[in-house]
């Protein structure tokens, strides 16, 4: 069993969920998160008292989607995430594939 964690742009979370559901993978967890990668946030100029002042947003809004899937579904799931989110630009996101040991699906 593997845990797949995708951290993606917020506007891509619904298309990603739809693409993965088309594969027959319906169980998902999602969270709103803040983060940054190599881009290191955003810098922009904003007016302050009639002058331009640099503003820095260190953390950007992202969505974290998590799936628990058997080994045989990992490749198709990762391909669907990349196909839906990949633009070859900074901020496209990250995908983590983690090994799970001792998963018990009968939690009471």
Short mmCIF file of C-alpha atoms in Angstrom, two decimals:
data_model
loop_
_atom_site.label_atom_id
_atom_site.label_comp_id
_atom_site.label_asym_id
_atom_site.label_seq_id
_atom_site.Cartn_x
_atom_site.Cartn_y
_atom_site.Cartn_z
CA UNK A 1 0.00 0.00 0.00
CA UNK A 2 1.25 3.48 -0.87
CA UNK A 3 0.34 6.98 0.23
CA UNK A 4 0.37 9.50 -2.61
CA UNK A 5 0.52 13.15 -1.55
CA UNK A 6 0.12 15.85 -4.20
CA UNK A 7 0.62 19.52 -3.34
CA UNK A 8 -0.87 21.51 -6.20
CA UNK A 9 -2.25 24.90 -7.22
CA UNK A 10 -5.67 25.55 -5.62
CA UNK A 11 -7.41 26.06 -8.97
CA UNK A 12 -6.28 22.60 -10.13
CA UNK A 13 -7.71 20.54 -7.26
CA UNK A 14 -11.16 19.87 -8.81
CA UNK A 15 -9.80 18.87 -12.25
CA UNK A 16 -7.28 16.63 -10.48
CA UNK A 17 -9.95 14.93 -8.38
CA UNK A 18 -12.10 14.38 -11.50
CA UNK A 19 -9.17 12.90 -13.46
CA UNK A 20 -8.35 10.50 -10.62
CA UNK A 21 -11.99 9.50 -10.11
CA UNK A 22 -12.11 8.52 -13.80
CA UNK A 23 -9.47 5.91 -12.89
CA UNK A 24 -11.86 4.42 -10.33
CA UNK A 25 -9.97 5.86 -7.35
CA UNK A 26 -12.58 7.64 -5.25
CA UNK A 27 -11.14 7.71 -1.73
CA UNK A 28 -9.33 11.00 -1.18
CA UNK A 29 -8.41 13.45 1.56
CA UNK A 30 -7.84 17.12 0.81
CA UNK A 31 -6.60 20.08 2.80
CA UNK A 32 -5.97 23.75 2.21
CA UNK A 33 -2.32 24.43 3.00
CA UNK A 34 0.23 27.22 2.71
CA UNK A 35 3.71 26.63 1.39
CA UNK A 36 6.50 27.59 -0.92
CA UNK A 37 9.15 25.90 -3.00
CA UNK A 38 12.05 27.20 -5.09
CA UNK A 39 9.89 30.15 -6.06
CA UNK A 40 10.20 31.37 -2.43
CA UNK A 41 6.84 33.11 -2.40
CA UNK A 42 5.84 36.24 -4.31
CA UNK A 43 7.29 39.72 -4.44
CA UNK A 44 5.29 42.63 -5.76
CA UNK A 45 5.03 46.41 -5.43
CA UNK A 46 2.11 47.92 -3.57
CA UNK A 47 1.25 51.55 -2.96
CA UNK A 48 1.91 52.74 0.59
CA UNK A 49 1.37 56.42 1.44
CA UNK A 50 1.68 57.43 -2.21
CA UNK A 51 4.91 55.48 -2.79
CA UNK A 52 5.68 52.01 -4.08
CA UNK A 53 6.75 49.57 -1.39
CA UNK A 54 7.85 45.98 -1.92
CA UNK A 55 5.54 43.41 -0.38
CA UNK A 56 6.52 39.80 0.13
CA UNK A 57 4.12 36.89 0.43
CA UNK A 58 6.30 34.11 1.82
CA UNK A 59 3.72 31.33 1.70
CA UNK A 60 1.29 30.67 -1.11
CA UNK A 61 -2.09 28.93 -0.90
CA UNK A 62 -1.95 25.33 -2.16
CA UNK A 63 -4.11 22.20 -1.96
CA UNK A 64 -2.79 18.96 -0.53
CA UNK A 65 -4.51 15.86 -1.88
CA UNK A 66 -3.81 12.46 -0.35
CA UNK A 67 -4.67 8.97 -1.57
CA UNK A 68 -3.99 5.53 -0.08
CA UNK A 69 -3.73 3.09 -2.97
CA UNK A 70 -2.39 -0.39 -3.73
CA UNK A 71 0.98 -0.60 -5.47
CA UNK A 72 -0.55 -1.45 -8.86
CA UNK A 73 -2.48 1.85 -9.03
CA UNK A 74 0.44 4.17 -8.19
CA UNK A 75 1.78 4.72 -11.72
CA UNK A 76 -1.60 5.56 -13.28
CA UNK A 77 -2.49 7.84 -10.36
CA UNK A 78 0.80 9.76 -10.58
CA UNK A 79 0.43 10.06 -14.38
CA UNK A 80 -3.07 11.53 -13.98
CA UNK A 81 -1.82 14.07 -11.43
CA UNK A 82 1.06 15.14 -13.70
CA UNK A 83 -1.16 15.29 -16.79
CA UNK A 84 -3.69 17.51 -14.98
CA UNK A 85 -1.23 19.84 -13.22
CA UNK A 86 1.94 19.97 -15.29
CA UNK A 87 2.72 23.28 -17.03
CA UNK A 88 6.53 23.16 -16.68
CA UNK A 89 6.34 26.31 -14.54
CA UNK A 90 7.36 27.07 -10.98
CA UNK A 91 4.50 26.34 -8.61
CA UNK A 92 3.08 23.32 -10.46
CA UNK A 93 3.49 21.34 -7.25
CA UNK A 94 5.10 18.22 -5.86
CA UNK A 95 4.11 14.56 -5.68
CA UNK A 96 5.30 12.32 -2.85
CA UNK A 97 5.00 8.52 -2.98
CA UNK A 98 5.35 6.99 0.49
CA UNK A 99 5.45 3.35 1.55
CA UNK A 100 2.83 2.37 4.14
CA UNK A 101 3.41 -0.60 6.43
CA UNK A 102 0.78 -2.16 8.63
CA UNK A 103 -2.29 -0.32 7.31
CA UNK A 104 -5.52 -1.32 9.09
CA UNK A 105 -8.72 -0.28 7.34
CA UNK A 106 -10.95 -1.26 10.29
CA UNK A 107 -10.60 1.69 12.64
CA UNK A 108 -13.41 1.99 15.19
#
